[in-house]
């Protein structure tokens, strides 16, 4: 349990915590009261329908986590041993892990220094005859530049699938279209700190009927739904099912998803106003073609100019009861992958990982909290 107040009575500000209401309680209680607590039950289908409609896609399939959603998306696109999947070096490790689960090879690309997304210019040189998919990740809620990626793969021999990782970007828009239906298939996460939550959970979203059918079967032990009564399994599948209890929370959260997105954007606007002009502090930008949902409001700290290191600032804010977090350590610097990429450098990804600071950004964070955080940052710097 996280205490909301500290011993001295000052409020503690969590980086991102779920916001739950009576509606979640009512729906979960309904599952318990009616005994529908496994992955069968009415909330699963309802959550999938609501989510597909929200994104504007034909199919949405609920699964046990965002990582499971990524993994199944890759399997459904036929990614297997010997294949390569291109993804940004600056992302969460789950992206590379999903590729590794298939015994395929993650191929890393640096980020663009402006919006911190996979750099389309650097993708072209990484494509080989083994490339089966590209995984753009909408980092921190800002969309990746999908059209440029599509342009890059357009004339390649053989299909290269675009698998969006939209785990941080529910409601984000690229040129007026919601992310999650820009490529062949996409993965969302409903972990407790995401835009909406089911505690743990994920969703695969696609317009492609074949991919949807494969994912439906694969999440459920490779079951052949067409031959249900004979209990036929057509592949080595997984148990990646979401429970009705989780989906009940998801259905309740969907009632507020627009409000949550608006909240994240409002918090970002406040941070931008209050932190603007502080030397050594670089604020996130929104491309003119983008609507970011600012899943995490992330600033970069330039130690020399700011007069304090990123890590020292994290510690200082922590002492004041303000929870912040370092940006992702890039994939090639993570222990399980360092051997694979030991000669490669990704300077932008490394710089983002070294300088990036996630400020409190969740649905729990109030305007007053933002004021406190900004004041604490100014004071830390001047101390
Ligand atoms: C959270 C996240 C995931 C993984 O989601 P889980 O639900 O935690 O498995 C994958 N990719 C990105 C970019 C994420 O932020």
Tab-separated table of C-alpha atoms and ligand atoms in Angstrom:
chain	number	residue	atom	x	y	z
A	1	UNK	CA	0.000	0.000	0.000
A	2	UNK	CA	1.161	3.488	-0.743
A	3	UNK	CA	0.493	6.007	1.963
A	4	UNK	CA	-1.055	9.185	0.616
A	5	UNK	CA	0.377	11.291	3.397
A	6	UNK	CA	3.833	11.287	4.912
A	7	UNK	CA	4.796	11.320	8.578
A	8	UNK	CA	5.039	15.129	8.575
A	9	UNK	CA	1.520	15.368	7.146
A	10	UNK	CA	2.641	16.521	3.720
A	11	UNK	CA	0.854	14.920	0.788
A	12	UNK	CA	2.757	12.261	-1.119
A	13	UNK	CA	2.474	12.559	-4.892
A	14	UNK	CA	2.541	9.213	-6.714
A	15	UNK	CA	3.808	9.194	-10.298
A	16	UNK	CA	0.710	7.369	-11.572
A	17	UNK	CA	-2.005	5.577	-9.633
A	18	UNK	CA	-5.344	4.158	-10.810
A	19	UNK	CA	-8.485	6.217	-10.293
A	20	UNK	CA	-11.385	3.892	-9.491
A	21	UNK	CA	-14.984	4.679	-8.634
A	22	UNK	CA	-18.188	2.981	-7.511
A	23	UNK	CA	-18.753	1.810	-11.069
A	24	UNK	CA	-15.696	-0.494	-10.997
A	25	UNK	CA	-16.852	-1.808	-7.600
A	26	UNK	CA	-20.362	-2.425	-8.898
A	27	UNK	CA	-19.243	-4.329	-11.992
A	28	UNK	CA	-16.649	-6.431	-10.130
A	29	UNK	CA	-19.192	-7.187	-7.427
A	30	UNK	CA	-21.572	-8.346	-10.134
A	31	UNK	CA	-18.949	-10.864	-11.332
A	32	UNK	CA	-18.471	-12.150	-7.803
A	33	UNK	CA	-22.184	-12.320	-7.059
A	34	UNK	CA	-22.943	-14.209	-10.265
A	35	UNK	CA	-19.869	-16.504	-10.079
A	36	UNK	CA	-18.499	-15.322	-13.463
A	37	UNK	CA	-14.893	-14.785	-12.445
A	38	UNK	CA	-12.880	-16.664	-15.098
A	39	UNK	CA	-12.274	-15.621	-18.691
A	40	UNK	CA	-15.865	-16.397	-19.556
A	41	UNK	CA	-18.497	-13.779	-18.832
A	42	UNK	CA	-20.244	-10.833	-20.368
A	43	UNK	CA	-17.725	-8.113	-19.510
A	44	UNK	CA	-15.029	-9.552	-21.813
A	45	UNK	CA	-17.096	-9.119	-24.974
A	46	UNK	CA	-18.417	-5.777	-23.785
A	47	UNK	CA	-14.934	-4.435	-23.065
A	48	UNK	CA	-13.690	-5.644	-26.459
A	49	UNK	CA	-16.604	-3.982	-28.261
A	50	UNK	CA	-16.211	-0.692	-26.417
A	51	UNK	CA	-12.473	-0.636	-27.061
A	52	UNK	CA	-12.729	-1.524	-30.759
A	53	UNK	CA	-15.327	1.242	-31.204
A	54	UNK	CA	-13.175	3.730	-29.313
A	55	UNK	CA	-10.136	3.071	-31.502
A	56	UNK	CA	-12.225	2.773	-34.647
A	57	UNK	CA	-11.070	-0.751	-35.487
A	58	UNK	CA	-13.017	-3.870	-36.417
A	59	UNK	CA	-11.606	-6.273	-33.842
A	60	UNK	CA	-10.316	-6.007	-30.282
A	61	UNK	CA	-9.204	-9.088	-28.331
A	62	UNK	CA	-8.653	-8.879	-24.588
A	63	UNK	CA	-5.565	-10.632	-23.202
A	64	UNK	CA	-3.711	-10.936	-19.908
A	65	UNK	CA	-1.148	-8.142	-20.431
A	66	UNK	CA	0.304	-5.670	-22.881
A	67	UNK	CA	3.317	-7.958	-23.266
A	68	UNK	CA	1.012	-10.873	-24.171
A	69	UNK	CA	-0.735	-8.575	-26.689
A	70	UNK	CA	2.625	-7.752	-28.312
A	71	UNK	CA	3.680	-11.392	-28.363
A	72	UNK	CA	0.410	-12.604	-29.935
A	73	UNK	CA	0.514	-9.762	-32.482
A	74	UNK	CA	3.929	-10.972	-33.625
A	75	UNK	CA	2.893	-14.643	-33.690
A	76	UNK	CA	-0.223	-13.760	-35.690
A	77	UNK	CA	1.990	-11.952	-38.234
A	78	UNK	CA	4.038	-15.127	-38.615
A	79	UNK	CA	7.180	-13.908	-36.833
A	80	UNK	CA	9.349	-16.917	-36.019
A	81	UNK	CA	12.955	-18.130	-35.682
A	82	UNK	CA	15.225	-16.612	-38.310
A	83	UNK	CA	13.106	-13.486	-38.679
A	84	UNK	CA	14.044	-9.954	-37.661
A	85	UNK	CA	11.784	-7.342	-36.107
A	86	UNK	CA	12.768	-3.678	-36.194
A	87	UNK	CA	12.014	-1.619	-33.087
A	88	UNK	CA	13.343	1.468	-31.315
A	89	UNK	CA	16.272	1.106	-28.905
A	90	UNK	CA	14.529	3.601	-26.637
A	91	UNK	CA	11.544	1.655	-25.350
A	92	UNK	CA	10.403	-0.694	-22.631
A	93	UNK	CA	12.097	-4.089	-22.554
A	94	UNK	CA	8.775	-5.918	-23.162
A	95	UNK	CA	9.019	-4.922	-26.852
A	96	UNK	CA	12.306	-6.772	-27.365
A	97	UNK	CA	11.198	-9.660	-25.164
A	98	UNK	CA	8.117	-10.310	-27.307
A	99	UNK	CA	10.439	-10.720	-30.308
A	100	UNK	CA	12.811	-12.963	-28.365
A	101	UNK	CA	9.927	-15.236	-27.245
A	102	UNK	CA	9.613	-16.166	-30.949
A	103	UNK	CA	13.351	-16.846	-31.250
A	104	UNK	CA	13.409	-13.952	-33.707
A	105	UNK	CA	15.994	-11.176	-33.534
A	106	UNK	CA	15.260	-7.638	-32.369
A	107	UNK	CA	16.936	-5.094	-34.656
A	108	UNK	CA	17.254	-1.708	-33.001
A	109	UNK	CA	16.862	1.773	-34.441
A	110	UNK	CA	17.722	5.105	-32.849
A	111	UNK	CA	15.091	7.708	-31.975
A	112	UNK	CA	14.489	11.096	-33.522
A	113	UNK	CA	15.759	13.814	-31.182
A	114	UNK	CA	12.676	16.000	-31.601
A	115	UNK	CA	9.769	13.764	-30.616
A	116	UNK	CA	11.761	10.775	-29.259
A	117	UNK	CA	10.044	8.231	-31.548
A	118	UNK	CA	11.565	5.523	-33.776
A	119	UNK	CA	13.477	7.415	-36.455
A	120	UNK	CA	12.060	6.516	-39.901
A	121	UNK	CA	15.285	7.692	-41.575
A	122	UNK	CA	17.247	5.030	-39.736
A	123	UNK	CA	14.838	2.195	-40.509
A	124	UNK	CA	15.663	1.827	-44.205
A	125	UNK	CA	19.236	0.725	-43.602
A	126	UNK	CA	18.125	-1.901	-41.094
A	127	UNK	CA	15.746	-3.765	-43.382
A	128	UNK	CA	16.974	-7.135	-44.651
A	129	UNK	CA	15.370	-10.118	-46.353
A	130	UNK	CA	14.763	-11.480	-42.840
A	131	UNK	CA	12.703	-8.486	-41.737
A	132	UNK	CA	9.181	-9.687	-40.978
A	133	UNK	CA	7.825	-6.764	-38.972
A	134	UNK	CA	8.440	-3.240	-37.718
A	135	UNK	CA	7.264	-2.288	-34.265
A	136	UNK	CA	6.774	1.457	-33.872
A	137	UNK	CA	6.188	2.320	-30.213
A	138	UNK	CA	4.170	5.447	-29.431
A	139	UNK	CA	6.549	6.528	-26.683
A	140	UNK	CA	5.102	8.341	-23.697
A	141	UNK	CA	1.832	8.784	-25.566
A	142	UNK	CA	3.184	10.643	-28.612
A	143	UNK	CA	2.498	8.890	-31.941
A	144	UNK	CA	5.352	7.563	-34.045
A	145	UNK	CA	5.561	8.826	-37.628
A	146	UNK	CA	3.749	5.898	-39.253
A	147	UNK	CA	3.421	7.336	-42.784
A	148	UNK	CA	7.183	7.744	-43.076
A	149	UNK	CA	7.640	4.143	-41.908
A	150	UNK	CA	5.094	2.927	-44.454
A	151	UNK	CA	6.922	4.880	-47.146
A	152	UNK	CA	10.167	3.167	-46.158
A	153	UNK	CA	8.755	-0.369	-46.447
A	154	UNK	CA	6.528	0.310	-49.463
A	155	UNK	CA	8.615	-1.197	-52.223
A	156	UNK	CA	10.248	-4.002	-50.278
A	157	UNK	CA	10.046	-7.568	-51.424
A	158	UNK	CA	7.681	-9.554	-49.264
A	159	UNK	CA	5.263	-8.189	-46.733
A	160	UNK	CA	6.674	-6.321	-43.754
A	161	UNK	CA	4.021	-6.115	-41.045
A	162	UNK	CA	3.552	-2.993	-38.964
A	163	UNK	CA	2.857	-3.918	-35.343
A	164	UNK	CA	2.080	-0.815	-33.288
A	165	UNK	CA	2.946	-0.812	-29.613
A	166	UNK	CA	0.248	1.521	-28.335
A	167	UNK	CA	0.646	0.464	-24.689
A	168	UNK	CA	1.195	4.091	-23.660
A	169	UNK	CA	-1.036	5.807	-26.161
A	170	UNK	CA	-4.770	5.071	-25.754
A	171	UNK	CA	-6.538	7.947	-27.494
A	172	UNK	CA	-3.429	9.448	-29.117
A	173	UNK	CA	-3.944	10.596	-32.706
A	174	UNK	CA	-1.800	10.576	-35.813
A	175	UNK	CA	-3.000	12.999	-38.513
A	176	UNK	CA	-6.485	12.861	-37.038
A	177	UNK	CA	-6.709	9.062	-36.693
A	178	UNK	CA	-6.401	7.221	-33.405
A	179	UNK	CA	-3.259	5.152	-33.038
A	180	UNK	CA	-3.956	1.428	-32.869
A	181	UNK	CA	-5.364	1.041	-36.374
A	182	UNK	CA	-2.558	2.586	-38.410
A	183	UNK	CA	-0.679	-0.638	-39.144
A	184	UNK	CA	-1.611	-4.327	-39.413
A	185	UNK	CA	-2.167	-4.956	-35.720
A	186	UNK	CA	-1.565	-3.173	-32.422
A	187	UNK	CA	-1.059	-3.889	-28.741
A	188	UNK	CA	-2.403	-1.934	-25.760
A	189	UNK	CA	-1.661	-2.343	-22.049
A	190	UNK	CA	-3.979	-1.828	-19.096
A	191	UNK	CA	-1.354	-2.043	-16.374
A	192	UNK	CA	-2.164	0.052	-13.305
A	193	UNK	CA	-0.219	3.114	-14.472
A	194	UNK	CA	-1.558	3.234	-18.038
A	195	UNK	CA	-4.218	5.647	-19.404
A	196	UNK	CA	-6.954	3.182	-18.421
A	197	UNK	CA	-6.377	0.109	-16.293
A	198	UNK	CA	-7.659	-3.361	-15.516
A	199	UNK	CA	-4.888	-3.950	-12.958
A	200	UNK	CA	-3.047	-6.203	-15.377
A	201	UNK	CA	-4.327	-6.661	-18.905
A	202	UNK	CA	-3.900	-5.960	-22.568
A	203	UNK	CA	-5.702	-5.761	-25.910
A	204	UNK	CA	-4.857	-6.748	-29.470
A	205	UNK	CA	-6.550	-4.471	-32.021
A	206	UNK	CA	-6.787	-5.098	-35.765
A	207	UNK	CA	-8.938	-4.653	-38.859
A	208	UNK	CA	-7.665	-7.945	-40.277
A	209	UNK	CA	-10.071	-10.841	-39.785
A	210	UNK	CA	-7.386	-13.518	-40.144
A	211	UNK	CA	-5.128	-11.898	-37.569
A	212	UNK	CA	-8.100	-11.533	-35.199
A	213	UNK	CA	-9.019	-15.207	-35.596
A	214	UNK	CA	-5.442	-16.305	-34.982
A	215	UNK	CA	-5.149	-14.175	-31.864
A	216	UNK	CA	-8.496	-15.443	-30.532
A	217	UNK	CA	-7.261	-19.013	-30.888
A	218	UNK	CA	-3.688	-18.407	-29.704
A	219	UNK	CA	-4.717	-16.692	-26.455
A	220	UNK	CA	-6.762	-19.783	-25.657
A	221	UNK	CA	-4.351	-22.718	-26.119
A	222	UNK	CA	-4.656	-22.748	-29.895
A	223	UNK	CA	-8.290	-23.766	-29.745
A	224	UNK	CA	-10.112	-24.260	-33.038
A	225	UNK	CA	-13.399	-22.455	-32.532
A	226	UNK	CA	-14.821	-23.873	-35.723
A	227	UNK	CA	-14.567	-27.377	-34.290
A	228	UNK	CA	-15.421	-26.562	-30.711
A	229	UNK	CA	-17.316	-29.733	-29.896
A	230	UNK	CA	-14.368	-31.920	-30.886
A	231	UNK	CA	-11.919	-30.054	-28.650
A	232	UNK	CA	-9.458	-29.552	-31.462
A	233	UNK	CA	-6.297	-27.480	-30.988
A	234	UNK	CA	-4.611	-26.345	-34.167
A	235	UNK	CA	-1.426	-24.773	-32.792
A	236	UNK	CA	0.694	-24.577	-29.668
A	237	UNK	CA	-1.158	-21.654	-28.114
A	238	UNK	CA	-0.967	-19.899	-24.780
A	239	UNK	CA	-3.101	-19.110	-21.815
A	240	UNK	CA	-3.144	-15.338	-22.317
A	241	UNK	CA	-6.801	-14.899	-21.390
A	242	UNK	CA	-8.165	-11.889	-19.517
A	243	UNK	CA	-10.602	-12.564	-16.683
A	244	UNK	CA	-14.152	-11.256	-16.505
A	245	UNK	CA	-13.135	-9.496	-13.268
A	246	UNK	CA	-10.458	-7.519	-15.123
A	247	UNK	CA	-12.800	-6.790	-18.017
A	248	UNK	CA	-15.409	-5.516	-15.530
A	249	UNK	CA	-12.883	-2.916	-14.375
A	250	UNK	CA	-12.087	-2.169	-18.016
A	251	UNK	CA	-15.723	-1.554	-18.954
A	252	UNK	CA	-16.045	0.887	-16.052
A	253	UNK	CA	-12.805	2.648	-17.051
A	254	UNK	CA	-14.039	3.019	-20.638
A	255	UNK	CA	-16.811	5.299	-19.370
A	256	UNK	CA	-14.090	7.804	-18.478
A	257	UNK	CA	-11.410	7.264	-21.096
A	258	UNK	CA	-11.982	10.633	-22.805
A	259	UNK	CA	-11.868	12.350	-19.438
A	260	UNK	CA	-8.575	10.573	-18.593
A	261	UNK	CA	-7.024	11.567	-21.916
A	262	UNK	CA	-8.154	15.154	-21.383
A	263	UNK	CA	-6.696	15.050	-17.882
A	264	UNK	CA	-3.286	13.929	-19.144
A	265	UNK	CA	-3.281	16.695	-21.726
A	266	UNK	CA	-4.285	19.312	-19.163
A	267	UNK	CA	-1.534	18.186	-16.759
A	268	UNK	CA	0.979	18.413	-19.627
A	269	UNK	CA	-0.166	21.932	-20.473
A	270	UNK	CA	0.259	23.012	-16.852
A	271	UNK	CA	3.751	21.502	-16.630
A	272	UNK	CA	4.692	23.203	-19.884
A	273	UNK	CA	3.495	26.602	-18.620
A	274	UNK	CA	5.135	26.289	-15.233
A	275	UNK	CA	8.461	24.745	-16.305
A	276	UNK	CA	8.959	26.745	-19.474
A	277	UNK	CA	12.217	28.666	-19.585
A	278	UNK	CA	14.069	26.863	-16.795
A	279	UNK	CA	17.665	26.535	-18.068
A	280	UNK	CA	18.771	22.949	-18.599
A	281	UNK	CA	15.234	21.583	-18.655
A	282	UNK	CA	14.000	20.323	-22.051
A	283	UNK	CA	10.247	19.819	-22.302
A	284	UNK	CA	8.426	17.308	-24.542
A	285	UNK	CA	7.056	18.590	-27.826
A	286	UNK	CA	4.022	17.654	-29.859
A	287	UNK	CA	4.384	17.348	-33.647
A	288	UNK	CA	1.894	19.372	-35.689
A	289	UNK	CA	0.491	16.088	-37.038
A	290	UNK	CA	0.104	14.615	-33.573
A	291	UNK	CA	-2.184	14.569	-30.605
A	292	UNK	CA	-0.119	13.194	-27.737
A	293	UNK	CA	-1.800	11.815	-24.624
A	294	UNK	CA	1.319	12.507	-22.519
A	295	UNK	CA	1.089	9.150	-20.730
A	296	UNK	CA	4.159	10.275	-18.811
A	297	UNK	CA	5.168	13.920	-18.882
A	298	UNK	CA	8.883	13.498	-19.472
A	299	UNK	CA	11.468	16.261	-19.237
A	300	UNK	CA	15.162	16.026	-20.075
A	301	UNK	CA	17.691	17.323	-17.588
A	302	UNK	CA	20.921	18.774	-18.993
A	303	UNK	CA	23.116	18.454	-15.956
A	304	UNK	CA	25.568	21.296	-16.665
A	305	UNK	CA	22.957	23.892	-17.456
A	306	UNK	CA	20.439	22.723	-14.870
A	307	UNK	CA	23.153	22.573	-12.216
A	308	UNK	CA	22.127	19.171	-10.905
A	309	UNK	CA	22.071	15.645	-12.294
A	310	UNK	CA	18.853	13.889	-13.262
A	311	UNK	CA	19.435	11.265	-10.587
A	312	UNK	CA	20.147	13.857	-7.891
A	313	UNK	CA	16.880	15.581	-8.804
A	314	UNK	CA	14.979	12.281	-8.531
A	315	UNK	CA	16.416	11.827	-5.062
A	316	UNK	CA	15.701	15.392	-3.976
A	317	UNK	CA	12.090	15.227	-5.176
A	318	UNK	CA	11.739	11.839	-3.484
A	319	UNK	CA	12.718	13.418	-0.161
A	320	UNK	CA	9.886	15.882	-0.666
A	321	UNK	CA	7.419	13.031	-1.224
A	322	UNK	CA	7.307	13.447	-4.988
A	323	UNK	CA	7.661	10.194	-6.896
A	324	UNK	CA	9.442	10.482	-10.251
A	325	UNK	CA	11.238	7.955	-12.415
A	326	UNK	CA	14.162	7.784	-14.804
A	327	UNK	CA	13.270	7.307	-18.470
A	328	UNK	CA	13.700	3.830	-19.985
A	329	UNK	CA	17.224	2.467	-20.153
A	330	UNK	CA	17.569	1.558	-23.858
A	331	UNK	CA	17.300	-2.092	-24.883
A	332	UNK	CA	20.950	-2.523	-25.935
A	333	UNK	CA	22.090	-1.490	-22.457
A	334	UNK	CA	19.882	-4.038	-20.697
A	335	UNK	CA	21.664	-7.118	-19.388
A	336	UNK	CA	19.820	-9.776	-21.441
A	337	UNK	CA	20.557	-7.848	-24.658
A	338	UNK	CA	23.907	-6.179	-24.070
A	339	UNK	CA	25.782	-9.102	-25.662
A	340	UNK	CA	23.704	-8.873	-28.845
A	341	UNK	CA	24.364	-5.215	-29.501
A	342	UNK	CA	27.775	-4.681	-27.969
A	343	UNK	CA	29.238	-2.847	-30.940
A	344	UNK	CA	26.248	-0.683	-31.773
A	345	UNK	CA	25.595	2.789	-30.460
A	346	UNK	CA	22.268	4.595	-30.392
A	347	UNK	CA	23.232	8.096	-29.292
A	348	UNK	CA	19.762	9.653	-29.113
A	349	UNK	CA	18.274	6.681	-27.254
A	350	UNK	CA	21.193	6.730	-24.821
A	351	UNK	CA	20.858	10.439	-24.272
A	352	UNK	CA	17.094	10.159	-23.637
A	353	UNK	CA	17.674	7.285	-21.226
A	354	UNK	CA	20.345	9.253	-19.377
A	355	UNK	CA	18.534	12.607	-19.200
A	356	UNK	CA	14.853	11.666	-19.157
A	357	UNK	CA	12.725	12.201	-16.077
A	358	UNK	CA	9.075	11.097	-15.803
A	359	UNK	CA	7.119	13.525	-13.632
A	360	UNK	CA	3.869	12.604	-11.822
A	361	UNK	CA	1.387	12.259	-14.696
A	362	UNK	CA	-1.337	9.783	-13.760
A	363	UNK	CA	-5.074	10.244	-13.453
A	364	UNK	CA	-4.451	10.694	-9.719
A	365	UNK	CA	-2.358	13.862	-10.208
A	366	UNK	CA	-4.167	17.160	-9.547
A	367	UNK	CA	-3.383	20.680	-10.764
A	368	UNK	CA	-2.217	21.507	-7.231
A	369	UNK	CA	0.126	18.514	-7.375
A	370	UNK	CA	1.627	19.880	-10.585
A	371	UNK	CA	2.157	23.260	-8.892
A	372	UNK	CA	3.930	21.540	-5.983
A	373	UNK	CA	6.133	19.495	-8.323
A	374	UNK	CA	7.128	22.545	-10.383
A	375	UNK	CA	7.882	24.589	-7.307
A	376	UNK	CA	9.979	21.738	-5.884
A	377	UNK	CA	11.952	21.520	-9.146
A	378	UNK	CA	12.679	25.263	-9.110
A	379	UNK	CA	13.701	25.143	-5.460
A	380	UNK	CA	15.908	22.075	-5.948
A	381	UNK	CA	17.700	23.866	-8.741
A	382	UNK	CA	18.230	27.051	-6.802
A	383	UNK	CA	19.307	25.336	-3.573
B	1	LIG	C1	3.546	-1.026	-20.364
B	1	LIG	C2	4.189	-1.286	-21.658
B	1	LIG	C3	4.226	-2.568	-22.220
B	1	LIG	C4	3.848	-3.817	-21.474
B	1	LIG	O1	2.585	-3.858	-20.937
B	1	LIG	P1	2.283	-4.836	-19.709
B	1	LIG	O2	0.792	-4.755	-19.599
B	1	LIG	O3	2.987	-4.285	-18.523
B	1	LIG	O4	2.748	-6.194	-20.064
B	1	LIG	C5	4.750	-2.721	-23.484
B	1	LIG	N1	5.247	-1.676	-24.168
B	1	LIG	C6	5.262	-0.438	-23.659
B	1	LIG	C7	5.830	0.667	-24.475
B	1	LIG	C8	4.758	-0.202	-22.376
B	1	LIG	O5	4.823	1.027	-21.856
